[in-house]
GROMACS .gro file of C-alpha atoms in nm:
model
  220
    1MET     CA    1  18.109   1.173  -6.588
    2GLN     CA    2  17.816   0.932  -6.594
    3ASN     CA    3  17.586   1.173  -6.445
    4PHE     CA    4  17.701   1.449  -6.704
    5PHE     CA    5  17.597   1.213  -6.989
    6ILE     CA    6  17.275   1.167  -6.803
    7ASP     CA    7  17.253   1.528  -6.790
    8VAL     CA    8  17.336   1.585  -7.165
    9GLY     CA    9  17.029   1.371  -7.224
   10GLU     CA   10  16.804   1.577  -7.040
   11PHE     CA   11  16.943   1.930  -7.123
   12PHE     CA   12  17.003   1.870  -7.490
   13PRO     CA   13  16.679   1.956  -7.627
   14VAL     CA   14  16.630   2.249  -7.423
   15LEU     CA   15  16.940   2.388  -7.518
   16MET     CA   16  16.890   2.291  -7.911
   17GLN     CA   17  16.577   2.544  -7.901
   18GLY     CA   18  16.848   2.818  -7.763
   19VAL     CA   19  17.071   2.734  -8.039
   20LYS     CA   20  16.781   2.794  -8.291
   21PHE     CA   21  16.719   3.146  -8.161
   22THR     CA   22  17.108   3.215  -8.151
   23LEU     CA   23  17.146   3.129  -8.527
   24LEU     CA   24  16.830   3.341  -8.612
   25VAL     CA   25  16.968   3.618  -8.425
   26THR     CA   26  17.336   3.558  -8.582
   27ILE     CA   27  17.186   3.533  -8.927
   28GLY     CA   28  16.938   3.822  -8.908
   29SER     CA   29  17.171   4.050  -8.787
   30LEU     CA   30  17.427   3.950  -9.033
   31VAL     CA   31  17.207   4.038  -9.340
   32LEU     CA   32  17.136   4.370  -9.184
   33SER     CA   33  17.489   4.474  -9.089
   34THR     CA   34  17.619   4.359  -9.431
   35VAL     CA   35  17.340   4.582  -9.611
   36LEU     CA   36  17.387   4.856  -9.365
   37GLY     CA   37  17.779   4.841  -9.362
   38LEU     CA   38  17.782   4.839  -9.756
   39VAL     CA   39  17.575   5.160  -9.745
   40TRP     CA   40  17.785   5.359  -9.501
   41ALA     CA   41  18.114   5.234  -9.690
   42LEU     CA   42  17.964   5.367  -9.997
   43MET     CA   43  17.885   5.685  -9.850
   44ARG     CA   44  18.250   5.721  -9.706
   45VAL     CA   45  18.398   5.660 -10.041
   46SER     CA   46  18.142   5.871 -10.258
   47GLY     CA   47  18.374   6.175 -10.268
   48ILE     CA   48  18.073   6.376 -10.152
   49VAL     CA   49  18.177   6.526  -9.866
   50TRP     CA   50  17.829   6.567  -9.668
   51LEU     CA   51  17.754   6.199  -9.724
   52SER     CA   52  18.091   6.094  -9.617
   53ALA     CA   53  18.061   6.315  -9.312
   54ILE     CA   54  17.740   6.160  -9.219
   55ALA     CA   55  17.819   5.806  -9.236
   56ALA     CA   56  18.186   5.880  -9.038
   57THR     CA   57  17.959   6.049  -8.741
   58PHE     CA   58  17.716   5.753  -8.717
   59ILE     CA   59  17.991   5.468  -8.758
   60ASN     CA   60  18.186   5.669  -8.464
   61ILE     CA   61  17.840   5.693  -8.265
   62ILE     CA   62  17.772   5.327  -8.282
   63ARG     CA   63  18.118   5.221  -8.230
   64GLY     CA   64  18.115   5.429  -7.907
   65ILE     CA   65  17.822   5.295  -7.748
   66PRO     CA   66  17.818   4.921  -7.590
   67ILE     CA   67  17.621   4.666  -7.774
   68LEU     CA   68  17.425   4.571  -7.465
   69VAL     CA   69  17.323   4.960  -7.414
   70GLN     CA   70  17.193   4.957  -7.796
   71LEU     CA   71  16.992   4.664  -7.741
   72PHE     CA   72  16.852   4.848  -7.386
   73TYR     CA   73  16.767   5.138  -7.583
   74ILE     CA   74  16.590   4.974  -7.873
   75TYR     CA   75  16.396   4.723  -7.668
   76PHE     CA   76  16.300   4.930  -7.359
   77VAL     CA   77  16.323   5.294  -7.490
   78LEU     CA   78  16.187   5.307  -7.841
   79PRO     CA   79  15.830   5.184  -7.691
   80GLU     CA   80  15.797   5.533  -7.550
   81PHE     CA   81  15.821   5.649  -7.889
   82GLY     CA   82  15.537   5.421  -8.013
   83ILE     CA   83  15.776   5.188  -8.165
   84SER     CA   84  15.730   4.839  -8.006
   85LEU     CA   85  15.954   4.549  -8.126
   86SER     CA   86  15.977   4.184  -8.003
   87ALA     CA   87  16.281   4.055  -7.812
   88LEU     CA   88  16.395   3.860  -8.125
   89GLN     CA   89  16.348   4.181  -8.357
   90ALA     CA   90  16.551   4.406  -8.123
   91GLY     CA   91  16.797   4.150  -8.085
   92ILE     CA   92  16.873   4.142  -8.452
   93ILE     CA   93  16.820   4.488  -8.530
   94GLY     CA   94  17.049   4.606  -8.230
   95LEU     CA   95  17.300   4.358  -8.333
   96GLY     CA   96  17.274   4.428  -8.703
   97ILE     CA   97  17.295   4.802  -8.612
   98ALA     CA   98  17.600   4.761  -8.409
   99TYR     CA   99  17.811   4.555  -8.626
  100SER     CA  100  17.732   4.768  -8.956
  101ALA     CA  101  17.979   5.008  -8.821
  102TYR     CA  102  18.260   4.734  -8.841
  103GLN     CA  103  18.133   4.599  -9.169
  104ALA     CA  104  18.150   4.932  -9.280
  105GLU     CA  105  18.496   4.988  -9.217
  106ASN     CA  106  18.575   4.645  -9.337
  107PHE     CA  107  18.418   4.745  -9.692
  108ARG     CA  108  18.568   5.072  -9.704
  109ALA     CA  109  18.929   4.917  -9.649
  110GLY     CA  110  18.851   4.661  -9.934
  111ILE     CA  111  18.731   4.931 -10.167
  112GLU     CA  112  18.995   5.152 -10.095
  113ALA     CA  113  19.266   4.865 -10.153
  114ILE     CA  114  19.183   4.895 -10.527
  115ASP     CA  115  19.380   5.111 -10.744
  116PHE     CA  116  19.175   5.445 -10.785
  117GLY     CA  117  19.301   5.413 -11.151
  118GLN     CA  118  19.048   5.170 -11.221
  119THR     CA  119  18.788   5.370 -11.115
  120GLU     CA  120  18.906   5.667 -11.344
  121ALA     CA  121  18.911   5.437 -11.622
  122ALA     CA  122  18.561   5.293 -11.565
  123LEU     CA  123  18.444   5.642 -11.541
  124SER     CA  124  18.633   5.747 -11.870
  125ILE     CA  125  18.446   5.494 -12.084
  126GLY     CA  126  18.105   5.599 -11.962
  127MET     CA  127  18.026   5.407 -11.677
  128GLY     CA  128  17.841   5.578 -11.382
  129TRP     CA  129  17.977   5.553 -11.039
  130PHE     CA  130  17.736   5.293 -10.919
  131MET     CA  131  17.793   5.085 -11.237
  132THR     CA  132  18.178   5.122 -11.158
  133MET     CA  133  18.146   5.005 -10.785
  134ARG     CA  134  17.903   4.716 -10.908
  135ARG     CA  135  18.094   4.567 -11.200
  136VAL     CA  136  18.479   4.692 -11.127
  137ILE     CA  137  18.545   4.759 -10.787
  138LEU     CA  138  18.327   4.552 -10.552
  139PRO     CA  139  18.391   4.221 -10.731
  140GLN     CA  140  18.785   4.282 -10.657
  141ALA     CA  141  18.756   4.412 -10.327
  142VAL     CA  142  18.595   4.094 -10.203
  143ARG     CA  143  18.922   3.931 -10.166
  144VAL     CA  144  19.042   4.177  -9.919
  145ILE     CA  145  18.702   4.183  -9.750
  146LEU     CA  146  18.622   3.806  -9.714
  147PRO     CA  147  18.878   3.714  -9.438
  148PRO     CA  148  18.773   3.978  -9.189
  149TYR     CA  149  18.434   3.947  -9.286
  150GLY     CA  150  18.451   3.567  -9.179
  151ASN     CA  151  18.615   3.693  -8.830
  152ILE     CA  152  18.299   3.920  -8.796
  153ILE     CA  153  18.063   3.643  -8.845
  154VAL     CA  154  18.245   3.452  -8.563
  155MET     CA  155  18.213   3.755  -8.318
  156MET     CA  156  17.856   3.833  -8.402
  157LEU     CA  157  17.768   3.456  -8.305
  158LYS     CA  158  17.927   3.493  -7.992
  159ASP     CA  159  17.777   3.829  -7.925
  160SER     CA  160  17.432   3.696  -7.994
  161SER     CA  161  17.447   3.604  -7.622
  162GLN     CA  162  17.422   3.972  -7.549
  163ALA     CA  163  17.049   3.934  -7.652
  164SER     CA  164  16.985   3.714  -7.388
  165ALA     CA  165  16.980   4.073  -7.153
  166ILE     CA  166  16.655   4.162  -7.346
  167THR     CA  167  16.470   3.809  -7.284
  168VAL     CA  168  16.560   3.641  -7.643
  169ALA     CA  169  16.572   3.266  -7.563
  170GLU     CA  170  16.881   3.221  -7.718
  171LEU     CA  171  17.138   2.963  -7.605
  172THR     CA  172  17.291   3.154  -7.322
  173LEU     CA  173  16.957   3.243  -7.176
  174GLN     CA  174  16.840   2.871  -7.191
  175GLY     CA  175  17.147   2.786  -6.993
  176GLN     CA  176  17.075   3.060  -6.740
  177ILE     CA  177  16.718   2.932  -6.685
  178LEU     CA  178  16.836   2.540  -6.675
  179ALA     CA  179  17.125   2.613  -6.439
  180SER     CA  180  16.899   2.805  -6.200
  181SER     CA  181  16.617   2.546  -6.196
  182THR     CA  182  16.845   2.250  -6.168
  183PHE     CA  183  17.160   2.354  -5.977
  184LYS     CA  184  17.375   2.167  -6.194
  185ASN     CA  185  17.601   2.459  -6.322
  186MET     CA  186  17.879   2.275  -6.437
  187SER     CA  187  17.685   2.035  -6.664
  188VAL     CA  188  17.480   2.316  -6.810
  189TYR     CA  189  17.744   2.559  -6.877
  190THR     CA  190  17.970   2.295  -6.994
  191LEU     CA  191  17.700   2.202  -7.261
  192VAL     CA  192  17.660   2.569  -7.338
  193ALA     CA  193  18.034   2.614  -7.404
  194MET     CA  194  18.050   2.281  -7.636
  195PHE     CA  195  17.756   2.427  -7.823
  196TYR     CA  196  17.930   2.780  -7.900
  197LEU     CA  197  18.268   2.563  -7.965
  198CYS     CA  198  18.059   2.312  -8.214
  199LEU     CA  199  17.896   2.658  -8.398
  200SER     CA  200  18.207   2.865  -8.408
  201LEU     CA  201  18.496   2.588  -8.483
  202PRO     CA  202  18.355   2.531  -8.866
  203LEU     CA  203  18.345   2.925  -8.925
  204MET     CA  204  18.682   2.979  -8.762
  205LEU     CA  205  18.829   2.690  -8.995
  206PHE     CA  206  18.656   2.862  -9.293
  207VAL     CA  207  18.807   3.210  -9.206
  208SER     CA  208  19.167   3.028  -9.186
  209HIS     CA  209  19.112   2.882  -9.544
  210LEU     CA  210  19.014   3.210  -9.678
  211GLU     CA  211  19.314   3.391  -9.542
  212LYS     CA  212  19.554   3.126  -9.662
  213ARG     CA  213  19.374   3.133  -9.998
  214PHE     CA  214  19.383   3.500 -10.072
  215GLY     CA  215  19.697   3.537  -9.901
  216LYS     CA  216  19.877   3.297 -10.144
  217LYS     CA  217  19.696   3.501 -10.411
  218LYS     CA  218  19.845   3.837 -10.300
  219GLY     CA  219  20.178   3.666 -10.285
  220HIS     CA  220  20.168   3.580 -10.641
   0.00000   0.00000   0.00000
């Protein structure tokens, strides 16, 4: 145990560098997936058949391809078409696109949970479709969307470790490098697990709070 605490002091600064990149990948891909997911969701509920079909096709394709394969394609294949990205950029874009499909389904479920009569009423008083979404539907849909959105954030935080496969120096890769150079596997991977737990637990508690809060409101 004493040796473990000595290892903590030695490895902590290195792993903290990995935490920085883990957070960068998570936050960057969260923003991208949220924007793209909202676009796909609005296309799905637009009532325009060809728009809905394009969005549904994209979502199904993305959900059917493993995230790791998408990361490899973006980082290793796109340069053959003249599109070269850094490992960090590829990690953010890859995870962002992959999770946009799940965000889209979450947003669509939230939008469709709102009574369609409210959309009809807003349109009847002269609101355009986009204004109706922005002012009437989406503010109410947030209550339905937030709890699963919080779960998606936790999943993205953990899946950011997959960016290590394309050499993003995030927490998992830093741990692998330390373990291979020091052979102290137990100390290194225990620390890595503790870092992920410390990052995930506050998010999980926040998600639990949201579920309880909005669950009570639905009950009333």
